[in-house]
């Protein structure tokens, strides 16, 4: 390669740096050398990247210009571009209120850089979209539409990324055929797995039943006056609330280890009991509370004395439970005169 | 008038009066107003038979007539509500027995059997005339028996038409296009307002004829005030008010304590005394806790103050408990009357309906279906996935339950298309439920079950008709040994079967009361 001798040119320094690699490998500190993550950089890029790394949350272009004396906006843009091509920084643009597009430079972490170095162009794009989807994950078809890459290539890239354990697939609760891609290290969000009550992609019905029963018994105990025929006064303020029940459940040992319920889960169980007609809600009027943490609750829950059986007379008759009720008429095979269910019922 | 109502009326009339009257009645219900000659043509009965059937039906307050203008002919029409009220006769007899004892029961039975009777005629059917007379008097005083006037045999519509004719003729030549409508509206409003007066004047007029001044309550206690020749009948509406009060008291007893039920009984006694009709009188009160404390003195009120809370006056505590309960037995209205309490029967009835429908869904389709239905009722329109999340059921289960309810008529789907051509693949479907439709659905089911029960009873009796005839013979009645053991056993079985069917009919009658009448 012909030597270019321009003393202060950027390329010369770069070439010079590249020609003496041995020295660089020995010293691996970032501050003294021009290396970032094992790669050799020219001085101006090094300067910019040091500055950006000093601001972990990112530095806007305006602020960068203030720190770097003598740099014009063009210099900043060129150097920034070359750094971004090497995947050392990310450039994000956001528009401020005045309508100017502000560029923010964010440094990319070391593992990321290694990952990105190992991908080709397609994979990089796909990786970008998957990262954007975060813990919700993204469907393969959506990826194809967004990136515009051909189906086969998308598939190939996904396979490659999965092999390298950069991304993983998670089965979605809502649609069991749909497989969703997300970053390897992220835990799938509640939407995908379903939340606390889901176990192995299925609603854990027994678990919910046990919990509801426990809550109901606790509320029942707390709603009873000391004697049979008495009533608790109307503005009795000590009925259980969501927080108190949540504490109660978490302190009992009804659970598998490691599972705890938050207030939303308990609220869901309470709503379920309300719709069953077993408990009812009352507004909390007085400020009196059992412990500090149920100040925020607006509702308290009281057990209801329902009638012992929910059998209506309609369902006592054979017609009430008859599966072919709609077909029953005088003109057809199924009629009240010769109804077998009737005969059995009358024989009791 | 749905076809189910017509079938049910047919069964009821055939049960109570026999096949000839049933034919006449069915024709009248299907074809509305008819002349006698038309009835004869359509039913192919003799004129004599039709006349007698009509006589029976008019006597029983089922058929009303209207005169064809300028001719001596009459149109006859059936009031279907009267027919359907016959389902509740057993409940009425029981209620009157509870209030007035065995005398009341006897009077009720006779009045229902004959449709309408005067006191003199009634006394010919009974033995203990004095006590029956006294009970009759108190029944009149409390409004359970009302008089039948000649105008009562003319249907409401005809009365309104006649009044309209009078008003129109008053205007004479200056009749404009809107006048007829205006007259109709004002007459309907006036009829509504005078309803109470019309009903209440049943017996008061008789008493006034003997006394010149306005009678006080003590007047009715004396037997000689009742005019013995006026024809009277049972007042179904008043009985329904009483039944409604009873079911409210039962509900309080279930949800709260027996002493709370006692208090509610007293409250209802005081504040629904002059209620005459369930639909028109649906709000009782207002009253304040002070007024109530003044009127009620001897009820033992038990409140547990040991755990805290409560006000000093136990009555206030009870009233507040009534108010805060989800059934909302009492409501407090801040705008009218300084925070006094009202009993809002419509709210209570709404709760009873929801409870009834919820329970029948639970029995038929499972707990999950009931939950889903209640959530839809509470929250409006929902997508399938969202509702599965709220109810904490799996999507598969939710879908199954919702479609079952759709087939049964309890839930409905609303389509929201996203494209112009309403492509179903691209539309969202929301589930919802509508209380009116669900009520009607359940009422139709109840009617159908009643029809089935009555038919089955008929069939069972027909199977053993010869045996029944035999057992009704005089010589067999005197000497039971003429019946063999198998025959006696068969008769016992038949009694059991009919008993069971009767009980179910009464239960379904109670359901219909909640759904329709209260």
PDB file of N, CA, C and O in Angstrom, chain A residues 200-259:
ATOM      1  N   UNK A 200     -47.946 -22.872  32.996  1.00  0.00           N
ATOM      2  CA  UNK A 200     -47.747 -23.666  31.785  1.00  0.00           C
ATOM      3  C   UNK A 200     -48.764 -23.317  30.725  1.00  0.00           C
ATOM      4  O   UNK A 200     -49.380 -24.195  30.134  1.00  0.00           O
ATOM      5  N   UNK A 201     -48.951 -22.058  30.515  1.00  0.00           N
ATOM      6  CA  UNK A 201     -49.844 -21.624  29.451  1.00  0.00           C
ATOM      7  C   UNK A 201     -51.292 -22.000  29.646  1.00  0.00           C
ATOM      8  O   UNK A 201     -52.082 -21.922  28.726  1.00  0.00           O
ATOM      9  N   UNK A 202     -51.652 -22.414  30.822  1.00  0.00           N
ATOM     10  CA  UNK A 202     -53.067 -22.722  31.040  1.00  0.00           C
ATOM     11  C   UNK A 202     -53.523 -22.032  32.289  1.00  0.00           C
ATOM     12  O   UNK A 202     -52.766 -21.889  33.240  1.00  0.00           O
ATOM     13  N   UNK A 203     -54.779 -21.667  32.319  1.00  0.00           N
ATOM     14  CA  UNK A 203     -55.306 -21.029  33.516  1.00  0.00           C
ATOM     15  C   UNK A 203     -55.373 -22.056  34.627  1.00  0.00           C
ATOM     16  O   UNK A 203     -55.935 -23.123  34.466  1.00  0.00           O
ATOM     17  N   UNK A 204     -54.777 -21.717  35.740  1.00  0.00           N
ATOM     18  CA  UNK A 204     -54.738 -22.673  36.848  1.00  0.00           C
ATOM     19  C   UNK A 204     -56.011 -22.537  37.657  1.00  0.00           C
ATOM     20  O   UNK A 204     -56.069 -21.806  38.642  1.00  0.00           O
ATOM     21  N   UNK A 205     -57.041 -23.276  37.228  1.00  0.00           N
ATOM     22  CA  UNK A 205     -58.369 -23.078  37.810  1.00  0.00           C
ATOM     23  C   UNK A 205     -58.412 -23.455  39.284  1.00  0.00           C
ATOM     24  O   UNK A 205     -59.004 -22.763  40.102  1.00  0.00           O
ATOM     25  N   UNK A 206     -57.721 -24.544  39.601  1.00  0.00           N
ATOM     26  CA  UNK A 206     -57.760 -24.980  40.998  1.00  0.00           C
ATOM     27  C   UNK A 206     -57.154 -23.952  41.913  1.00  0.00           C
ATOM     28  O   UNK A 206     -57.673 -23.683  43.001  1.00  0.00           O
ATOM     29  N   UNK A 207     -56.054 -23.382  41.452  1.00  0.00           N
ATOM     30  CA  UNK A 207     -55.370 -22.376  42.246  1.00  0.00           C
ATOM     31  C   UNK A 207     -56.308 -21.214  42.548  1.00  0.00           C
ATOM     32  O   UNK A 207     -56.432 -20.753  43.677  1.00  0.00           O
ATOM     33  N   UNK A 208     -57.004 -20.776  41.481  1.00  0.00           N
ATOM     34  CA  UNK A 208     -57.924 -19.659  41.661  1.00  0.00           C
ATOM     35  C   UNK A 208     -59.024 -20.038  42.638  1.00  0.00           C
ATOM     36  O   UNK A 208     -59.411 -19.254  43.511  1.00  0.00           O
ATOM     37  N   UNK A 209     -59.534 -21.270  42.515  1.00  0.00           N
ATOM     38  CA  UNK A 209     -60.606 -21.703  43.412  1.00  0.00           C
ATOM     39  C   UNK A 209     -60.154 -21.682  44.862  1.00  0.00           C
ATOM     40  O   UNK A 209     -60.866 -21.194  45.740  1.00  0.00           O
ATOM     41  N   UNK A 210     -58.946 -22.235  45.090  1.00  0.00           N
ATOM     42  CA  UNK A 210     -58.446 -22.283  46.475  1.00  0.00           C
ATOM     43  C   UNK A 210     -58.316 -20.880  47.028  1.00  0.00           C
ATOM     44  O   UNK A 210     -58.726 -20.580  48.159  1.00  0.00           O
ATOM     45  N   UNK A 211     -57.734 -19.991  46.213  1.00  0.00           N
ATOM     46  CA  UNK A 211     -57.542 -18.626  46.686  1.00  0.00           C
ATOM     47  C   UNK A 211     -58.871 -17.945  46.974  1.00  0.00           C
ATOM     48  O   UNK A 211     -59.034 -17.302  48.020  1.00  0.00           O
ATOM     49  N   UNK A 212     -59.826 -18.083  46.035  1.00  0.00           N
ATOM     50  CA  UNK A 212     -61.113 -17.407  46.260  1.00  0.00           C
ATOM     51  C   UNK A 212     -61.776 -17.921  47.511  1.00  0.00           C
ATOM     52  O   UNK A 212     -62.360 -17.158  48.283  1.00  0.00           O
ATOM     53  N   UNK A 213     -61.685 -19.238  47.698  1.00  0.00           N
ATOM     54  CA  UNK A 213     -62.316 -19.814  48.877  1.00  0.00           C
ATOM     55  C   UNK A 213     -61.706 -19.249  50.149  1.00  0.00           C
ATOM     56  O   UNK A 213     -62.403 -18.880  51.099  1.00  0.00           O
ATOM     57  N   UNK A 214     -60.351 -19.165  50.146  1.00  0.00           N
ATOM     58  CA  UNK A 214     -59.666 -18.638  51.335  1.00  0.00           C
ATOM     59  C   UNK A 214     -60.097 -17.205  51.602  1.00  0.00           C
ATOM     60  O   UNK A 214     -60.398 -16.825  52.740  1.00  0.00           O
ATOM     61  N   UNK A 215     -60.146 -16.392  50.547  1.00  0.00           N
ATOM     62  CA  UNK A 215     -60.545 -14.993  50.730  1.00  0.00           C
ATOM     63  C   UNK A 215     -61.973 -14.922  51.247  1.00  0.00           C
ATOM     64  O   UNK A 215     -62.285 -14.146  52.160  1.00  0.00           O
ATOM     65  N   UNK A 216     -62.843 -15.756  50.691  1.00  0.00           N
ATOM     66  CA  UNK A 216     -64.244 -15.693  51.094  1.00  0.00           C
ATOM     67  C   UNK A 216     -64.403 -16.028  52.567  1.00  0.00           C
ATOM     68  O   UNK A 216     -65.143 -15.380  53.299  1.00  0.00           O
ATOM     69  N   UNK A 217     -63.666 -17.052  52.998  1.00  0.00           N
ATOM     70  CA  UNK A 217     -63.793 -17.431  54.403  1.00  0.00           C
ATOM     71  C   UNK A 217     -63.297 -16.323  55.325  1.00  0.00           C
ATOM     72  O   UNK A 217     -63.875 -16.058  56.369  1.00  0.00           O
ATOM     73  N   UNK A 218     -62.221 -15.674  54.887  1.00  0.00           N
ATOM     74  CA  UNK A 218     -61.695 -14.593  55.733  1.00  0.00           C
ATOM     75  C   UNK A 218     -62.710 -13.457  55.833  1.00  0.00           C
ATOM     76  O   UNK A 218     -62.985 -12.925  56.904  1.00  0.00           O
ATOM     77  N   UNK A 219     -63.295 -13.104  54.683  1.00  0.00           N
ATOM     78  CA  UNK A 219     -64.268 -12.005  54.694  1.00  0.00           C
ATOM     79  C   UNK A 219     -65.487 -12.400  55.520  1.00  0.00           C
ATOM     80  O   UNK A 219     -66.048 -11.595  56.271  1.00  0.00           O
ATOM     81  N   UNK A 220     -65.898 -13.665  55.383  1.00  0.00           N
ATOM     82  CA  UNK A 220     -67.064 -14.131  56.137  1.00  0.00           C
ATOM     83  C   UNK A 220     -66.815 -14.007  57.630  1.00  0.00           C
ATOM     84  O   UNK A 220     -67.650 -13.524  58.394  1.00  0.00           O
ATOM     85  N   UNK A 221     -65.597 -14.424  58.038  1.00  0.00           N
ATOM     86  CA  UNK A 221     -65.284 -14.363  59.464  1.00  0.00           C
ATOM     87  C   UNK A 221     -65.316 -12.928  59.960  1.00  0.00           C
ATOM     88  O   UNK A 221     -65.803 -12.634  61.035  1.00  0.00           O
ATOM     89  N   UNK A 222     -64.789 -12.025  59.139  1.00  0.00           N
ATOM     90  CA  UNK A 222     -64.715 -10.638  59.581  1.00  0.00           C
ATOM     91  C   UNK A 222     -66.040  -9.922  59.521  1.00  0.00           C
ATOM     92  O   UNK A 222     -66.167  -8.814  60.021  1.00  0.00           O
ATOM     93  N   UNK A 223     -67.037 -10.517  58.830  1.00  0.00           N
ATOM     94  CA  UNK A 223     -68.310  -9.805  58.700  1.00  0.00           C
ATOM     95  C   UNK A 223     -69.338 -10.278  59.694  1.00  0.00           C
ATOM     96  O   UNK A 223     -70.471  -9.837  59.662  1.00  0.00           O
ATOM     97  N   UNK A 224     -68.952 -11.214  60.562  1.00  0.00           N
ATOM     98  CA  UNK A 224     -69.958 -11.773  61.446  1.00  0.00           C
ATOM     99  C   UNK A 224     -70.030 -11.000  62.750  1.00  0.00           C
ATOM    100  O   UNK A 224     -69.010 -10.721  63.360  1.00  0.00           O
ATOM    101  N   UNK A 225     -71.217 -10.670  63.206  1.00  0.00           N
ATOM    102  CA  UNK A 225     -71.330 -10.084  64.543  1.00  0.00           C
ATOM    103  C   UNK A 225     -71.178 -11.177  65.595  1.00  0.00           C
ATOM    104  O   UNK A 225     -71.143 -12.353  65.275  1.00  0.00           O
ATOM    105  N   UNK A 226     -71.117 -10.782  66.855  1.00  0.00           N
ATOM    106  CA  UNK A 226     -70.812 -11.776  67.892  1.00  0.00           C
ATOM    107  C   UNK A 226     -71.962 -12.746  68.122  1.00  0.00           C
ATOM    108  O   UNK A 226     -71.758 -13.867  68.528  1.00  0.00           O
ATOM    109  N   UNK A 227     -73.188 -12.330  67.855  1.00  0.00           N
ATOM    110  CA  UNK A 227     -74.316 -13.246  68.084  1.00  0.00           C
ATOM    111  C   UNK A 227     -75.094 -13.468  66.814  1.00  0.00           C
ATOM    112  O   UNK A 227     -75.038 -12.656  65.897  1.00  0.00           O
ATOM    113  N   UNK A 228     -75.889 -14.518  66.805  1.00  0.00           N
ATOM    114  CA  UNK A 228     -76.638 -14.894  65.594  1.00  0.00           C
ATOM    115  C   UNK A 228     -77.539 -13.803  65.067  1.00  0.00           C
ATOM    116  O   UNK A 228     -77.496 -13.428  63.917  1.00  0.00           O
ATOM    117  N   UNK A 229     -78.394 -13.288  65.935  1.00  0.00           N
ATOM    118  CA  UNK A 229     -79.498 -12.487  65.427  1.00  0.00           C
ATOM    119  C   UNK A 229     -79.146 -11.012  65.328  1.00  0.00           C
ATOM    120  O   UNK A 229     -79.982 -10.173  65.105  1.00  0.00           O
ATOM    121  N   UNK A 230     -77.870 -10.707  65.479  1.00  0.00           N
ATOM    122  CA  UNK A 230     -77.529  -9.295  65.524  1.00  0.00           C
ATOM    123  C   UNK A 230     -77.034  -8.820  64.190  1.00  0.00           C
ATOM    124  O   UNK A 230     -76.623  -9.589  63.343  1.00  0.00           O
ATOM    125  N   UNK A 231     -77.040  -7.523  64.045  1.00  0.00           N
ATOM    126  CA  UNK A 231     -76.468  -6.913  62.852  1.00  0.00           C
ATOM    127  C   UNK A 231     -75.288  -6.079  63.260  1.00  0.00           C
ATOM    128  O   UNK A 231     -75.290  -5.474  64.320  1.00  0.00           O
ATOM    129  N   UNK A 232     -74.302  -5.991  62.395  1.00  0.00           N
ATOM    130  CA  UNK A 232     -73.250  -5.023  62.643  1.00  0.00           C
ATOM    131  C   UNK A 232     -73.789  -3.650  62.279  1.00  0.00           C
ATOM    132  O   UNK A 232     -74.593  -3.528  61.361  1.00  0.00           O
ATOM    133  N   UNK A 233     -73.356  -2.604  62.969  1.00  0.00           N
ATOM    134  CA  UNK A 233     -73.901  -1.283  62.659  1.00  0.00           C
ATOM    135  C   UNK A 233     -73.585  -0.867  61.230  1.00  0.00           C
ATOM    136  O   UNK A 233     -72.661  -1.366  60.614  1.00  0.00           O
ATOM    137  N   UNK A 234     -74.393   0.060  60.743  1.00  0.00           N
ATOM    138  CA  UNK A 234     -74.366   0.352  59.316  1.00  0.00           C
ATOM    139  C   UNK A 234     -73.058   0.948  58.859  1.00  0.00           C
ATOM    140  O   UNK A 234     -72.593   0.669  57.770  1.00  0.00           O
ATOM    141  N   UNK A 235     -72.459   1.789  59.686  1.00  0.00           N
ATOM    142  CA  UNK A 235     -71.240   2.413  59.211  1.00  0.00           C
ATOM    143  C   UNK A 235     -70.006   1.779  59.852  1.00  0.00           C
ATOM    144  O   UNK A 235     -69.008   2.429  60.057  1.00  0.00           O
ATOM    145  N   UNK A 236     -70.090   0.498  60.123  1.00  0.00           N
ATOM    146  CA  UNK A 236     -68.956  -0.257  60.651  1.00  0.00           C
ATOM    147  C   UNK A 236     -67.804  -0.189  59.661  1.00  0.00           C
ATOM    148  O   UNK A 236     -67.939  -0.598  58.521  1.00  0.00           O
ATOM    149  N   UNK A 237     -66.663   0.338  60.063  1.00  0.00           N
ATOM    150  CA  UNK A 237     -65.623   0.614  59.076  1.00  0.00           C
ATOM    151  C   UNK A 237     -64.568  -0.464  58.942  1.00  0.00           C
ATOM    152  O   UNK A 237     -63.618  -0.277  58.191  1.00  0.00           O
ATOM    153  N   UNK A 238     -64.702  -1.584  59.615  1.00  0.00           N
ATOM    154  CA  UNK A 238     -63.563  -2.491  59.660  1.00  0.00           C
ATOM    155  C   UNK A 238     -63.705  -3.707  58.782  1.00  0.00           C
ATOM    156  O   UNK A 238     -63.096  -4.727  59.012  1.00  0.00           O
ATOM    157  N   UNK A 239     -64.544  -3.628  57.769  1.00  0.00           N
ATOM    158  CA  UNK A 239     -64.600  -4.748  56.837  1.00  0.00           C
ATOM    159  C   UNK A 239     -63.287  -4.832  56.080  1.00  0.00           C
ATOM    160  O   UNK A 239     -62.615  -3.830  55.881  1.00  0.00           O
ATOM    161  N   UNK A 240     -62.916  -6.012  55.635  1.00  0.00           N
ATOM    162  CA  UNK A 240     -61.618  -6.140  54.970  1.00  0.00           C
ATOM    163  C   UNK A 240     -61.554  -5.386  53.654  1.00  0.00           C
ATOM    164  O   UNK A 240     -62.538  -5.217  52.949  1.00  0.00           O
ATOM    165  N   UNK A 241     -60.328  -4.928  53.326  1.00  0.00           N
ATOM    166  CA  UNK A 241     -60.108  -4.225  52.065  1.00  0.00           C
ATOM    167  C   UNK A 241     -59.117  -5.015  51.230  1.00  0.00           C
ATOM    168  O   UNK A 241     -58.567  -6.011  51.683  1.00  0.00           O
ATOM    169  N   UNK A 242     -58.861  -4.516  50.023  1.00  0.00           N
ATOM    170  CA  UNK A 242     -57.960  -5.230  49.112  1.00  0.00           C
ATOM    171  C   UNK A 242     -56.591  -5.420  49.736  1.00  0.00           C
ATOM    172  O   UNK A 242     -56.027  -6.521  49.740  1.00  0.00           O
ATOM    173  N   UNK A 243     -56.027  -4.328  50.297  1.00  0.00           N
ATOM    174  CA  UNK A 243     -54.666  -4.437  50.836  1.00  0.00           C
ATOM    175  C   UNK A 243     -54.600  -5.409  51.991  1.00  0.00           C
ATOM    176  O   UNK A 243     -53.683  -6.234  52.071  1.00  0.00           O
ATOM    177  N   UNK A 244     -55.592  -5.332  52.886  1.00  0.00           N
ATOM    178  CA  UNK A 244     -55.516  -6.218  54.057  1.00  0.00           C
ATOM    179  C   UNK A 244     -55.633  -7.664  53.618  1.00  0.00           C
ATOM    180  O   UNK A 244     -54.955  -8.550  54.148  1.00  0.00           O
ATOM    181  N   UNK A 245     -56.488  -7.924  52.609  1.00  0.00           N
ATOM    182  CA  UNK A 245     -56.618  -9.305  52.147  1.00  0.00           C
ATOM    183  C   UNK A 245     -55.359  -9.760  51.435  1.00  0.00           C
ATOM    184  O   UNK A 245     -54.950 -10.917  51.551  1.00  0.00           O
ATOM    185  N   UNK A 246     -54.735  -8.838  50.693  1.00  0.00           N
ATOM    186  CA  UNK A 246     -53.516  -9.192  49.999  1.00  0.00           C
ATOM    187  C   UNK A 246     -52.431  -9.569  50.993  1.00  0.00           C
ATOM    188  O   UNK A 246     -51.726 -10.580  50.823  1.00  0.00           O
ATOM    189  N   UNK A 247     -52.324  -8.780  52.064  1.00  0.00           N
ATOM    190  CA  UNK A 247     -51.346  -9.125  53.102  1.00  0.00           C
ATOM    191  C   UNK A 247     -51.642 -10.473  53.710  1.00  0.00           C
ATOM    192  O   UNK A 247     -50.753 -11.298  53.910  1.00  0.00           O
ATOM    193  N   UNK A 248     -52.917 -10.668  53.995  1.00  0.00           N
ATOM    194  CA  UNK A 248     -53.319 -11.926  54.631  1.00  0.00           C
ATOM    195  C   UNK A 248     -52.911 -13.114  53.778  1.00  0.00           C
ATOM    196  O   UNK A 248     -52.369 -14.113  54.262  1.00  0.00           O
ATOM    197  N   UNK A 249     -53.172 -13.007  52.458  1.00  0.00           N
ATOM    198  CA  UNK A 249     -52.870 -14.135  51.589  1.00  0.00           C
ATOM    199  C   UNK A 249     -51.369 -14.368  51.484  1.00  0.00           C
ATOM    200  O   UNK A 249     -50.897 -15.502  51.493  1.00  0.00           O
ATOM    201  N   UNK A 250     -50.627 -13.254  51.359  1.00  0.00           N
ATOM    202  CA  UNK A 250     -49.195 -13.424  51.171  1.00  0.00           C
ATOM    203  C   UNK A 250     -48.529 -13.990  52.421  1.00  0.00           C
ATOM    204  O   UNK A 250     -47.479 -14.623  52.329  1.00  0.00           O
ATOM    205  N   UNK A 251     -49.152 -13.753  53.575  1.00  0.00           N
ATOM    206  CA  UNK A 251     -48.551 -14.280  54.800  1.00  0.00           C
ATOM    207  C   UNK A 251     -48.999 -15.689  55.119  1.00  0.00           C
ATOM    208  O   UNK A 251     -48.444 -16.324  56.000  1.00  0.00           O
ATOM    209  N   UNK A 252     -49.991 -16.166  54.413  1.00  0.00           N
ATOM    210  CA  UNK A 252     -50.388 -17.551  54.667  1.00  0.00           C
ATOM    211  C   UNK A 252     -49.565 -18.439  53.770  1.00  0.00           C
ATOM    212  O   UNK A 252     -48.900 -17.961  52.850  1.00  0.00           O
ATOM    213  N   UNK A 253     -49.602 -19.732  53.994  1.00  0.00           N
ATOM    214  CA  UNK A 253     -48.753 -20.530  53.096  1.00  0.00           C
ATOM    215  C   UNK A 253     -49.587 -21.382  52.149  1.00  0.00           C
ATOM    216  O   UNK A 253     -49.540 -22.598  52.158  1.00  0.00           O
ATOM    217  N   UNK A 254     -50.343 -20.694  51.350  1.00  0.00           N
ATOM    218  CA  UNK A 254     -51.164 -21.402  50.374  1.00  0.00           C
ATOM    219  C   UNK A 254     -50.457 -21.562  49.043  1.00  0.00           C
ATOM    220  O   UNK A 254     -50.946 -22.184  48.138  1.00  0.00           O
ATOM    221  N   UNK A 255     -49.284 -20.938  48.938  1.00  0.00           N
ATOM    222  CA  UNK A 255     -48.731 -20.844  47.583  1.00  0.00           C
ATOM    223  C   UNK A 255     -47.566 -21.756  47.368  1.00  0.00           C
ATOM    224  O   UNK A 255     -46.885 -22.175  48.282  1.00  0.00           O
ATOM    225  N   UNK A 256     -47.282 -21.932  46.113  1.00  0.00           N
ATOM    226  CA  UNK A 256     -45.993 -22.496  45.730  1.00  0.00           C
ATOM    227  C   UNK A 256     -44.958 -21.438  46.107  1.00  0.00           C
ATOM    228  O   UNK A 256     -45.269 -20.261  46.170  1.00  0.00           O
ATOM    229  N   UNK A 257     -43.779 -21.880  46.286  1.00  0.00           N
ATOM    230  CA  UNK A 257     -42.765 -20.919  46.732  1.00  0.00           C
ATOM    231  C   UNK A 257     -42.484 -19.917  45.633  1.00  0.00           C
ATOM    232  O   UNK A 257     -42.461 -20.251  44.459  1.00  0.00           O
ATOM    233  N   UNK A 258     -42.265 -18.728  46.051  1.00  0.00           N
ATOM    234  CA  UNK A 258     -41.841 -17.724  45.085  1.00  0.00           C
ATOM    235  C   UNK A 258     -42.994 -16.990  44.441  1.00  0.00           C
ATOM    236  O   UNK A 258     -42.792 -15.977  43.785  1.00  0.00           O
ATOM    237  N   UNK A 259     -44.202 -17.472  44.629  1.00  0.00           N
ATOM    238  CA  UNK A 259     -45.316 -16.768  44.008  1.00  0.00           C
ATOM    239  C   UNK A 259     -45.944 -15.859  45.038  1.00  0.00           C
ATOM    240  O   UNK A 259     -46.221 -16.275  46.150  1.00  0.00           O
TER     241      UNK A 259
END
